[in-house]
mmCIF file of C-alpha atoms in Angstrom:
data_model
loop_
_atom_site.group_PDB
_atom_site.id
_atom_site.type_symbol
_atom_site.label_atom_id
_atom_site.label_comp_id
_atom_site.label_asym_id
_atom_site.label_seq_id
_atom_site.Cartn_x
_atom_site.Cartn_y
_atom_site.Cartn_z
ATOM 1 C CA MET A 1 10.057 -15.455 -7.427
ATOM 2 C CA ILE A 2 8.717 -15.256 -3.923
ATOM 3 C CA ASN A 3 8.195 -18.627 -2.326
ATOM 4 C CA PRO A 4 5.102 -18.528 -0.088
ATOM 5 C CA LEU A 5 6.596 -21.078 2.262
ATOM 6 C CA ARG A 6 9.749 -19.017 2.560
ATOM 7 C CA ALA A 7 7.714 -15.884 3.201
ATOM 8 C CA GLY A 8 5.873 -17.648 5.999
ATOM 9 C CA LEU A 9 9.141 -18.879 7.468
ATOM 10 C CA THR A 10 10.564 -15.373 7.398
ATOM 11 C CA ALA A 11 7.540 -14.149 9.283
ATOM 12 C CA ALA A 12 7.908 -16.909 11.825
ATOM 13 C CA LEU A 13 11.560 -16.050 12.419
ATOM 14 C CA ILE A 14 10.786 -12.415 12.990
ATOM 15 C CA LEU A 15 8.142 -13.318 15.507
ATOM 16 C CA SER A 16 10.452 -15.554 17.475
ATOM 17 C CA SER A 17 10.298 -13.345 20.489
ATOM 18 C CA THR A 18 12.655 -13.552 23.375
ATOM 19 C CA PRO A 19 11.346 -15.102 26.595
ATOM 20 C CA ALA A 20 8.731 -12.986 28.258
ATOM 21 C CA LEU A 21 10.063 -10.713 30.955
ATOM 22 C CA ALA A 22 6.772 -10.855 32.779
ATOM 23 C CA ALA A 23 3.325 -12.286 32.260
ATOM 24 C CA GLN A 24 2.152 -9.261 30.281
ATOM 25 C CA THR A 25 5.403 -8.214 28.664
ATOM 26 C CA ILE A 26 6.870 -9.445 25.386
ATOM 27 C CA SER A 27 9.960 -8.582 23.402
ATOM 28 C CA VAL A 28 9.870 -8.736 19.608
ATOM 29 C CA THR A 29 12.185 -7.888 16.737
ATOM 30 C CA ASP A 30 10.641 -5.254 14.497
ATOM 31 C CA ILE A 31 11.172 -4.792 10.753
ATOM 32 C CA ALA A 32 14.039 -2.389 11.415
ATOM 33 C CA GLY A 33 15.804 -5.182 13.333
ATOM 34 C CA ARG A 34 15.340 -3.562 16.713
ATOM 35 C CA THR A 35 14.377 -5.455 19.843
ATOM 36 C CA VAL A 36 11.346 -3.801 21.400
ATOM 37 C CA THR A 37 9.614 -4.644 24.661
ATOM 38 C CA VAL A 38 5.877 -3.991 24.855
ATOM 39 C CA ASN A 39 3.432 -4.321 27.715
ATOM 40 C CA GLN A 40 0.249 -6.211 26.935
ATOM 41 C CA PRO A 41 -2.590 -5.802 26.505
ATOM 42 C CA VAL A 42 -2.071 -2.813 24.220
ATOM 43 C CA GLN A 43 -4.996 -0.590 25.054
ATOM 44 C CA SER A 44 -3.902 2.580 23.287
ATOM 45 C CA MET A 45 -1.690 3.195 20.289
ATOM 46 C CA ILE A 46 -0.593 5.837 17.822
ATOM 47 C CA LEU A 47 -0.196 5.046 14.145
ATOM 48 C CA GLY A 48 2.826 6.956 12.862
ATOM 49 C CA GLU A 49 1.321 6.512 9.422
ATOM 50 C CA GLY A 50 -2.464 6.568 9.033
ATOM 51 C CA ARG A 51 -2.412 3.898 6.318
ATOM 52 C CA GLN A 52 -1.301 1.359 8.928
ATOM 53 C CA PHE A 53 -5.015 1.419 9.692
ATOM 54 C CA TYR A 54 -5.455 -0.878 6.673
ATOM 55 C CA VAL A 55 -4.072 -3.604 8.959
ATOM 56 C CA THR A 56 -5.376 -2.570 12.364
ATOM 57 C CA ALA A 57 -8.928 -2.177 10.973
ATOM 58 C CA ALA A 58 -8.826 -5.819 9.949
ATOM 59 C CA LEU A 59 -7.267 -6.967 13.224
ATOM 60 C CA ASP A 60 -9.743 -4.986 15.344
ATOM 61 C CA ALA A 61 -12.700 -5.273 12.968
ATOM 62 C CA ASP A 62 -15.209 -5.428 15.813
ATOM 63 C CA LYS A 63 -14.026 -2.073 17.154
ATOM 64 C CA PRO A 64 -11.476 -0.493 14.756
ATOM 65 C CA PHE A 65 -11.067 2.705 16.773
ATOM 66 C CA GLY A 66 -11.101 1.080 20.175
ATOM 67 C CA ARG A 67 -7.419 1.678 20.850
ATOM 68 C CA ILE A 68 -6.232 4.170 18.243
ATOM 69 C CA VAL A 69 -5.695 7.439 20.088
ATOM 70 C CA GLY A 70 -3.716 9.212 17.391
ATOM 71 C CA TRP A 71 -2.481 8.877 13.818
ATOM 72 C CA GLN A 72 -0.812 10.738 11.002
ATOM 73 C CA THR A 73 -3.225 12.574 8.706
ATOM 74 C CA ASP A 74 -2.158 10.789 5.516
ATOM 75 C CA LEU A 75 -5.151 8.437 5.392
ATOM 76 C CA LYS A 76 -7.618 11.313 5.247
ATOM 77 C CA ASN A 77 -5.510 13.260 2.757
ATOM 78 C CA VAL A 78 -4.513 10.593 0.240
ATOM 79 C CA ASP A 79 -7.393 8.109 0.518
ATOM 80 C CA PRO A 80 -10.523 10.235 0.967
ATOM 81 C CA GLY A 81 -12.746 7.510 -0.490
ATOM 82 C CA GLY A 82 -11.535 4.953 2.026
ATOM 83 C CA TYR A 83 -11.746 7.484 4.857
ATOM 84 C CA ALA A 84 -15.356 8.283 3.881
ATOM 85 C CA ALA A 85 -16.292 4.610 3.865
ATOM 86 C CA TYR A 86 -15.158 4.288 7.486
ATOM 87 C CA ARG A 87 -16.648 7.597 8.563
ATOM 88 C CA ASP A 88 -20.072 6.531 7.289
ATOM 89 C CA ARG A 89 -20.042 3.656 9.767
ATOM 90 C CA PHE A 90 -17.653 4.934 12.434
ATOM 91 C CA PRO A 91 -18.127 8.698 12.878
ATOM 92 C CA GLU A 92 -15.644 8.589 15.758
ATOM 93 C CA ILE A 93 -12.936 8.518 13.087
ATOM 94 C CA ASP A 94 -12.966 12.308 13.137
ATOM 95 C CA GLN A 95 -12.132 12.323 16.846
ATOM 96 C CA VAL A 96 -8.758 10.588 16.463
ATOM 97 C CA ALA A 97 -5.932 12.988 17.363
ATOM 98 C CA GLU A 98 -3.828 13.964 14.384
ATOM 99 C CA PHE A 99 -0.057 13.978 14.042
ATOM 100 C CA GLY A 100 2.303 15.261 11.377
ATOM 101 C CA ASN A 101 4.755 13.262 9.315
ATOM 102 C CA PRO A 102 7.533 11.857 11.556
ATOM 103 C CA GLY A 103 9.841 11.709 8.544
ATOM 104 C CA ARG A 104 9.605 15.480 8.162
ATOM 105 C CA GLY A 105 10.011 16.402 11.805
ATOM 106 C CA ALA A 106 6.295 17.169 12.114
ATOM 107 C CA PHE A 107 5.402 14.471 14.655
ATOM 108 C CA SER A 108 4.959 16.074 18.063
ATOM 109 C CA ALA A 109 6.801 14.042 20.696
ATOM 110 C CA GLU A 110 5.329 16.203 23.431
ATOM 111 C CA LYS A 111 1.781 15.533 22.265
ATOM 112 C CA ALA A 112 2.431 11.791 22.023
ATOM 113 C CA ILE A 113 4.037 11.630 25.465
ATOM 114 C CA ALA A 114 1.091 13.504 26.986
ATOM 115 C CA MET A 115 -1.256 10.862 25.570
ATOM 116 C CA LYS A 116 0.812 8.028 27.124
ATOM 117 C CA PRO A 117 0.061 5.384 24.470
ATOM 118 C CA ASP A 118 1.041 1.783 25.095
ATOM 119 C CA LEU A 119 2.603 1.554 21.635
ATOM 120 C CA VAL A 120 3.537 3.616 18.580
ATOM 121 C CA PHE A 121 3.807 2.051 15.129
ATOM 122 C CA MET A 122 6.159 3.778 12.708
ATOM 123 C CA HIS A 123 6.933 3.069 9.097
ATOM 124 C CA LEU A 124 10.361 1.714 8.207
ATOM 125 C CA GLN A 125 10.903 4.595 5.805
ATOM 126 C CA VAL A 126 11.156 7.066 8.692
ATOM 127 C CA HIS A 127 13.492 4.971 10.817
ATOM 128 C CA GLU A 128 16.637 6.976 10.116
ATOM 129 C CA ALA A 129 14.806 10.309 10.237
ATOM 130 C CA THR A 130 13.264 9.584 13.632
ATOM 131 C CA LYS A 131 16.650 8.536 14.987
ATOM 132 C CA ALA A 132 18.346 11.648 13.650
ATOM 133 C CA SER A 133 15.644 13.978 14.962
ATOM 134 C CA GLY A 134 15.814 12.482 18.451
ATOM 135 C CA LEU A 135 12.154 11.447 18.333
ATOM 136 C CA LEU A 136 12.961 7.827 19.139
ATOM 137 C CA ASP A 137 15.042 8.876 22.148
ATOM 138 C CA GLN A 138 12.302 11.173 23.404
ATOM 139 C CA LEU A 139 9.676 8.443 23.230
ATOM 140 C CA ALA A 140 12.042 5.892 24.768
ATOM 141 C CA ALA A 141 12.739 8.232 27.663
ATOM 142 C CA ALA A 142 8.988 8.320 28.291
ATOM 143 C CA ASP A 143 8.830 4.488 28.200
ATOM 144 C CA ILE A 144 6.756 4.526 24.996
ATOM 145 C CA PRO A 145 7.779 1.615 22.749
ATOM 146 C CA VAL A 146 8.090 2.251 19.012
ATOM 147 C CA VAL A 147 7.750 -0.623 16.541
ATOM 148 C CA PHE A 148 8.681 -0.246 12.863
ATOM 149 C CA VAL A 149 6.702 -2.057 10.168
ATOM 150 C CA ASP A 150 6.899 -1.846 6.399
ATOM 151 C CA PHE A 151 4.417 -2.057 3.538
ATOM 152 C CA ARG A 152 6.244 0.356 1.237
ATOM 153 C CA GLU A 153 10.012 -0.135 1.084
ATOM 154 C CA ARG A 154 10.098 -3.877 0.376
ATOM 155 C CA PRO A 155 6.430 -4.886 0.216
ATOM 156 C CA LEU A 156 6.955 -8.405 -1.097
ATOM 157 C CA ASP A 157 9.368 -9.215 1.721
ATOM 158 C CA ASN A 158 7.910 -7.228 4.586
ATOM 159 C CA THR A 159 4.113 -7.114 4.203
ATOM 160 C CA ILE A 160 3.369 -10.445 5.831
ATOM 161 C CA PRO A 161 6.017 -10.188 8.579
ATOM 162 C CA SER A 162 4.688 -6.702 9.396
ATOM 163 C CA MET A 163 1.107 -7.937 9.472
ATOM 164 C CA LEU A 164 1.975 -10.853 11.738
ATOM 165 C CA LEU A 165 4.037 -8.628 13.994
ATOM 166 C CA MET A 166 1.122 -6.230 14.432
ATOM 167 C CA GLY A 167 -1.197 -9.154 15.113
ATOM 168 C CA ARG A 168 1.186 -10.488 17.739
ATOM 169 C CA LEU A 169 1.481 -7.174 19.549
ATOM 170 C CA LEU A 170 -2.263 -6.538 19.451
ATOM 171 C CA GLU A 171 -2.992 -10.148 20.477
ATOM 172 C CA ARG A 172 -4.780 -10.897 17.222
ATOM 173 C CA GLN A 173 -2.421 -13.647 16.067
ATOM 174 C CA GLU A 174 -5.027 -15.961 14.578
ATOM 175 C CA ARG A 175 -6.657 -13.194 12.592
ATOM 176 C CA ALA A 176 -3.304 -11.921 11.339
ATOM 177 C CA GLN A 177 -2.350 -15.439 10.275
ATOM 178 C CA ALA A 178 -5.679 -15.848 8.460
ATOM 179 C CA MET A 179 -5.012 -12.611 6.581
ATOM 180 C CA ALA A 180 -1.500 -13.768 5.740
ATOM 181 C CA ASP A 181 -2.840 -17.085 4.460
ATOM 182 C CA PHE A 182 -5.340 -15.237 2.266
ATOM 183 C CA LEU A 183 -2.584 -13.068 0.790
ATOM 184 C CA LEU A 184 -0.269 -16.010 0.165
ATOM 185 C CA ARG A 185 -3.003 -17.964 -1.613
ATOM 186 C CA GLU A 186 -3.824 -15.060 -3.907
ATOM 187 C CA GLN A 187 -0.142 -14.427 -4.645
ATOM 188 C CA ALA A 188 0.449 -18.115 -5.327
ATOM 189 C CA THR A 189 -2.322 -18.115 -7.937
ATOM 190 C CA VAL A 190 -0.338 -15.535 -9.891
ATOM 191 C CA TYR A 191 3.099 -17.056 -9.373
ATOM 192 C CA GLN A 192 2.032 -20.542 -10.446
ATOM 193 C CA ARG A 193 0.526 -19.322 -13.710
ATOM 194 C CA ILE A 194 3.429 -16.998 -14.499
ATOM 195 C CA ALA A 195 5.877 -19.866 -13.989
ATOM 196 C CA ALA A 196 4.055 -21.863 -16.663
ATOM 197 C CA LEU A 197 4.131 -19.102 -19.298
ATOM 198 C CA LYS A 198 6.646 -19.141 -22.123
ATOM 199 C CA GLY A 199 7.875 -16.488 -24.508
ATOM 200 C CA PRO A 200 8.956 -12.847 -24.119
ATOM 201 C CA ARG A 201 7.476 -10.734 -21.383
ATOM 202 C CA PRO A 202 5.377 -7.729 -22.421
ATOM 203 C CA LYS A 203 7.058 -4.400 -21.727
ATOM 204 C CA VAL A 204 5.330 -2.293 -19.091
ATOM 205 C CA PHE A 205 5.720 1.283 -17.929
ATOM 206 C CA ILE A 206 4.008 2.355 -14.719
ATOM 207 C CA GLU A 207 3.744 6.087 -14.144
ATOM 208 C CA ARG A 208 3.732 7.058 -10.500
ATOM 209 C CA ALA A 209 0.994 9.499 -9.425
ATOM 210 C CA ALA A 210 0.412 10.587 -13.025
ATOM 211 C CA GLY A 211 -1.144 14.037 -13.149
ATOM 212 C CA GLY A 212 -0.967 14.396 -9.377
ATOM 213 C CA GLY A 213 1.119 17.538 -9.620
ATOM 214 C CA PHE A 214 3.567 16.304 -6.988
ATOM 215 C CA PHE A 215 6.585 16.235 -9.284
ATOM 216 C CA LYS A 216 8.446 18.789 -11.355
ATOM 217 C CA ASN A 217 7.829 17.141 -14.709
ATOM 218 C CA ASP A 218 4.542 16.279 -16.400
ATOM 219 C CA CYS A 219 5.855 12.772 -17.040
ATOM 220 C CA CYS A 220 7.370 10.189 -16.202
ATOM 221 C CA GLU A 221 7.917 9.385 -12.501
ATOM 222 C CA THR A 222 8.076 5.665 -11.860
ATOM 223 C CA TRP A 223 9.375 2.792 -9.757
ATOM 224 C CA GLY A 224 12.582 0.910 -10.479
ATOM 225 C CA ALA A 225 13.200 -2.615 -9.243
ATOM 226 C CA GLU A 226 11.182 -2.268 -6.023
ATOM 227 C CA SER A 227 7.618 -1.613 -4.851
ATOM 228 C CA LEU A 228 5.077 -1.615 -7.700
ATOM 229 C CA GLY A 229 7.946 -1.919 -10.193
ATOM 230 C CA LEU A 230 8.838 -5.275 -8.684
ATOM 231 C CA LEU A 231 5.190 -6.320 -8.694
ATOM 232 C CA ILE A 232 5.155 -5.703 -12.467
ATOM 233 C CA GLU A 233 8.013 -8.182 -12.822
ATOM 234 C CA ARG A 234 6.353 -10.704 -10.502
ATOM 235 C CA ALA A 235 3.157 -10.374 -12.530
ATOM 236 C CA GLY A 236 4.934 -11.456 -15.699
ATOM 237 C CA GLY A 237 5.883 -8.125 -17.242
ATOM 238 C CA GLU A 238 9.151 -6.408 -18.057
ATOM 239 C CA ASN A 239 9.293 -3.180 -16.104
ATOM 240 C CA ILE A 240 11.211 -0.959 -18.523
ATOM 241 C CA ALA A 241 12.406 1.252 -15.661
ATOM 242 C CA ALA A 242 13.934 -1.610 -13.658
ATOM 243 C CA THR A 243 17.309 -1.358 -15.378
ATOM 244 C CA LEU A 244 17.198 2.378 -16.035
ATOM 245 C CA LEU A 245 16.739 3.736 -12.528
ATOM 246 C CA PRO A 246 19.537 3.412 -9.961
ATOM 247 C CA GLY A 247 17.126 3.660 -7.009
ATOM 248 C CA PRO A 248 13.637 2.483 -6.090
ATOM 249 C CA THR A 249 11.969 5.563 -7.588
ATOM 250 C CA GLY A 250 12.841 8.266 -10.061
ATOM 251 C CA SER A 251 11.940 9.868 -13.342
ATOM 252 C CA LEU A 252 12.540 8.736 -16.903
ATOM 253 C CA ASN A 253 12.802 11.100 -19.834
ATOM 254 C CA PRO A 254 9.476 10.980 -21.737
ATOM 255 C CA GLU A 255 11.401 10.380 -24.968
ATOM 256 C CA GLN A 256 13.046 7.380 -23.313
ATOM 257 C CA VAL A 257 9.635 5.962 -22.430
ATOM 258 C CA MET A 258 8.346 6.529 -25.969
ATOM 259 C CA THR A 259 11.455 4.927 -27.476
ATOM 260 C CA SER A 260 11.037 1.901 -25.187
ATOM 261 C CA SER A 261 7.538 1.498 -26.662
ATOM 262 C CA PRO A 262 5.828 -0.209 -23.712
ATOM 263 C CA ASP A 263 3.116 -2.673 -24.615
ATOM 264 C CA ILE A 264 1.205 -1.686 -21.484
ATOM 265 C CA PHE A 265 1.043 1.748 -19.849
ATOM 266 C CA ILE A 266 -0.270 1.995 -16.295
ATOM 267 C CA VAL A 267 -0.851 5.195 -14.331
ATOM 268 C CA THR A 268 -1.355 5.259 -10.578
ATOM 269 C CA GLY A 269 -3.853 7.707 -9.180
ATOM 270 C CA SER A 270 -6.172 8.617 -6.374
ATOM 271 C CA ASP A 271 -8.690 11.292 -5.498
ATOM 272 C CA TRP A 272 -6.273 14.060 -4.644
ATOM 273 C CA ASP A 273 -8.588 16.976 -5.428
ATOM 274 C CA SER A 274 -8.507 18.239 -1.828
ATOM 275 C CA LEU A 275 -4.806 17.560 -1.366
ATOM 276 C CA ALA A 276 -3.707 18.934 -4.745
ATOM 277 C CA PRO A 277 -6.397 21.183 -6.274
ATOM 278 C CA GLY A 278 -6.225 21.322 -10.041
ATOM 279 C CA ASN A 279 -4.513 17.957 -10.411
ATOM 280 C CA THR A 280 -5.427 15.719 -13.339
ATOM 281 C CA ALA A 281 -4.772 12.307 -11.759
ATOM 282 C CA ALA A 282 -7.199 9.458 -12.361
ATOM 283 C CA PRO A 283 -9.279 9.492 -9.140
ATOM 284 C CA VAL A 284 -9.493 5.719 -8.696
ATOM 285 C CA GLY A 285 -10.147 4.288 -5.258
ATOM 286 C CA ALA A 286 -13.059 3.335 -3.027
ATOM 287 C CA GLY A 287 -16.335 4.428 -4.597
ATOM 288 C CA ALA A 288 -14.716 6.189 -7.560
ATOM 289 C CA ASP A 289 -16.970 7.795 -10.178
ATOM 290 C CA PRO A 290 -16.280 5.864 -13.449
ATOM 291 C CA ARG A 291 -17.159 8.818 -15.661
ATOM 292 C CA ARG A 292 -14.784 11.121 -13.793
ATOM 293 C CA VAL A 293 -12.038 8.502 -13.973
ATOM 294 C CA GLN A 294 -12.480 8.195 -17.732
ATOM 295 C CA GLU A 295 -12.334 11.976 -18.186
ATOM 296 C CA ARG A 296 -9.006 12.087 -16.374
ATOM 297 C CA LEU A 297 -7.672 9.067 -18.245
ATOM 298 C CA HIS A 298 -8.463 10.781 -21.538
ATOM 299 C CA SER A 299 -6.657 13.873 -20.289
ATOM 300 C CA LEU A 300 -3.571 11.867 -19.293
ATOM 301 C CA ALA A 301 -3.581 9.994 -22.598
ATOM 302 C CA SER A 302 -3.712 13.233 -24.555
ATOM 303 C CA ARG A 303 -0.372 14.508 -23.312
ATOM 304 C CA TYR A 304 2.185 15.466 -25.938
ATOM 305 C CA GLY A 305 3.500 12.456 -27.844
ATOM 306 C CA PHE A 306 1.212 9.926 -26.184
ATOM 307 C CA GLU A 307 -0.807 9.415 -29.373
ATOM 308 C CA GLU A 308 2.143 7.427 -30.722
ATOM 309 C CA LEU A 309 2.197 4.953 -27.829
ATOM 310 C CA SER A 310 1.502 1.420 -28.990
ATOM 311 C CA ALA A 311 -0.007 0.702 -25.564
ATOM 312 C CA LEU A 312 -2.564 3.445 -26.172
ATOM 313 C CA LYS A 313 -3.321 2.303 -29.691
ATOM 314 C CA GLY A 314 -3.736 -1.279 -28.494
ATOM 315 C CA GLY A 315 -6.172 -0.460 -25.693
ATOM 316 C CA HIS A 316 -3.661 -1.121 -22.932
ATOM 317 C CA PHE A 317 -3.774 2.179 -21.034
ATOM 318 C CA HIS A 318 -4.821 1.510 -17.450
ATOM 319 C CA ALA A 319 -5.196 3.215 -14.067
ATOM 320 C CA ILE A 320 -4.740 1.671 -10.646
ATOM 321 C CA TRP A 321 -5.163 2.984 -7.113
ATOM 322 C CA HIS A 322 -1.921 4.611 -6.026
ATOM 323 C CA GLN A 323 -2.158 3.489 -2.400
ATOM 324 C CA PHE A 324 -1.588 -0.137 -3.346
ATOM 325 C CA TYR A 325 2.107 0.760 -3.175
ATOM 326 C CA ASN A 326 1.867 1.302 0.578
ATOM 327 C CA SER A 327 -0.642 -1.130 1.959
ATOM 328 C CA PRO A 328 -1.136 -4.806 2.769
ATOM 329 C CA TYR A 329 -3.515 -4.882 -0.200
ATOM 330 C CA ASN A 330 -0.652 -5.015 -2.719
ATOM 331 C CA PHE A 331 -1.657 -8.595 -3.626
ATOM 332 C CA VAL A 332 -4.687 -7.093 -5.379
ATOM 333 C CA ALA A 333 -2.408 -4.922 -7.529
ATOM 334 C CA LEU A 334 -0.371 -8.020 -8.348
ATOM 335 C CA GLN A 335 -3.477 -9.702 -9.743
ATOM 336 C CA ALA A 336 -4.537 -6.607 -11.685
ATOM 337 C CA PHE A 337 -1.095 -6.329 -13.275
ATOM 338 C CA ALA A 338 -1.054 -10.028 -14.156
ATOM 339 C CA LYS A 339 -4.463 -9.766 -15.804
ATOM 340 C CA TRP A 340 -3.459 -6.722 -17.846
ATOM 341 C CA ILE A 341 -0.109 -8.222 -18.857
ATOM 342 C CA ASN A 342 -1.367 -11.735 -19.707
ATOM 343 C CA PRO A 343 -5.145 -11.427 -20.132
ATOM 344 C CA GLN A 344 -5.649 -14.926 -21.548
ATOM 345 C CA ALA A 345 -3.785 -16.659 -18.722
ATOM 346 C CA PHE A 346 -5.764 -14.713 -16.115
ATOM 347 C CA ALA A 347 -9.135 -14.533 -17.835
ATOM 348 C CA ASP A 348 -10.850 -16.120 -14.839
ATOM 349 C CA ILE A 349 -9.099 -13.915 -12.265
ATOM 350 C CA ASP A 350 -10.969 -10.814 -11.126
ATOM 351 C CA PRO A 351 -8.928 -8.584 -8.784
ATOM 352 C CA ASP A 352 -12.056 -6.603 -7.990
ATOM 353 C CA GLU A 353 -13.760 -9.771 -6.769
ATOM 354 C CA THR A 354 -10.597 -10.737 -4.852
ATOM 355 C CA PHE A 355 -10.577 -7.417 -3.037
ATOM 356 C CA LYS A 356 -14.288 -7.750 -2.258
ATOM 357 C CA ARG A 357 -13.696 -11.196 -0.764
ATOM 358 C CA PHE A 358 -10.956 -9.739 1.415
ATOM 359 C CA HIS A 359 -13.318 -7.003 2.599
ATOM 360 C CA ASP A 360 -16.053 -9.518 3.318
ATOM 361 C CA ALA A 361 -13.679 -11.719 5.284
ATOM 362 C CA PHE A 362 -11.687 -9.179 7.274
ATOM 363 C CA LEU A 363 -12.801 -5.546 7.089
ATOM 364 C CA PRO A 364 -15.641 -3.865 8.982
ATOM 365 C CA VAL A 365 -16.868 -1.826 5.996
ATOM 366 C CA ALA A 366 -18.538 -2.985 2.790
ATOM 367 C CA TYR A 367 -16.480 -3.036 -0.366
ATOM 368 C CA ARG A 368 -16.759 -0.022 -2.633
ATOM 369 C CA GLY A 369 -15.206 -0.733 -6.012
ATOM 370 C CA GLY A 370 -13.387 1.646 -8.300
ATOM 371 C CA TYR A 371 -9.736 0.737 -7.775
ATOM 372 C CA PHE A 372 -8.968 -0.014 -11.439
ATOM 373 C CA ALA A 373 -9.866 1.349 -14.854
ATOM 374 C CA THR A 374 -8.941 0.981 -18.517
ATOM 375 C CA LEU A 375 -9.197 3.875 -20.921
ATOM 376 C CA ASP A 376 -12.383 3.571 -22.979
ATOM 377 C CA PRO A 377 -11.878 5.412 -26.296
ATOM 378 C CA ALA A 378 -15.639 5.655 -26.733
ATOM 379 C CA SER A 379 -16.346 7.264 -23.375
#
């Protein structure tokens, strides 16, 4: 169980920067454990992963594109609904220079160096790859600091420290702390109620990017004991893959899933029609069309053997926005899981309303619902 106080302490320790070298220079320890020196104010930056914008948009809500000069294209490709919401209000979003995936050697060091940003944020997942490719050395040689953050590898441990670190570097400490406090309060609501529950935990299977067409098999990619798999456990469920997968992600045999007879079956999805034409994923996300989501859910539930699932028969077949696995918004997924797993204990909790409150408090665009769905047999 994550202790909110401990999480806050961890964040504070990470942000215990070394003495300033100069009035406008700070040194911090990033999530990869590296000491990085950054000149302030940061007036230009590159996001090595576009979804880091979920944090910077909240920190710089008055002018979210004021200092982003480049980013990876993932936000546009995997979250078109969210991208559209920002483009409607901030058309300059289309003018941000695009970079490839640094974990696949597609991030142009030459292009970044020519832009001379004050700072580059990278995701922890690409730390080793960027070292091996020489990208970190190239940027260091050009005096461009790189700071690693993490919302994907160990989200329950690293989300708040990453958020506070970004706030510190962008001189938005108070706003970052307010966001962290919001997250901790919403998490605590779940943890306190789960701690009071007795009896066996419902068995849950969460299928990663179901129908997305990104994997070899039609079913059943999932998370083990990390990421959304860990959130299932924290939300009061028994993630049936936690003891079956040796790593954080992997695939279970469909027969194994059927034999485990999960009480609750959750698929993650997004609108990937442009990224993966012909996919059958549930297109949940900002502004999702409920009828289209239900059509896809029916398609996913009609796969071979699924008619025998007790979760399907019991009305416990759900869809959730895939990008929760890699964003500071994972606390919303935690509440959705808790409500699906223990509906009576969380009858008064509405993750949709929670996410709207977060938008109202921190983000510069209005909330567009559609991040969750439950299969409606009558639709």
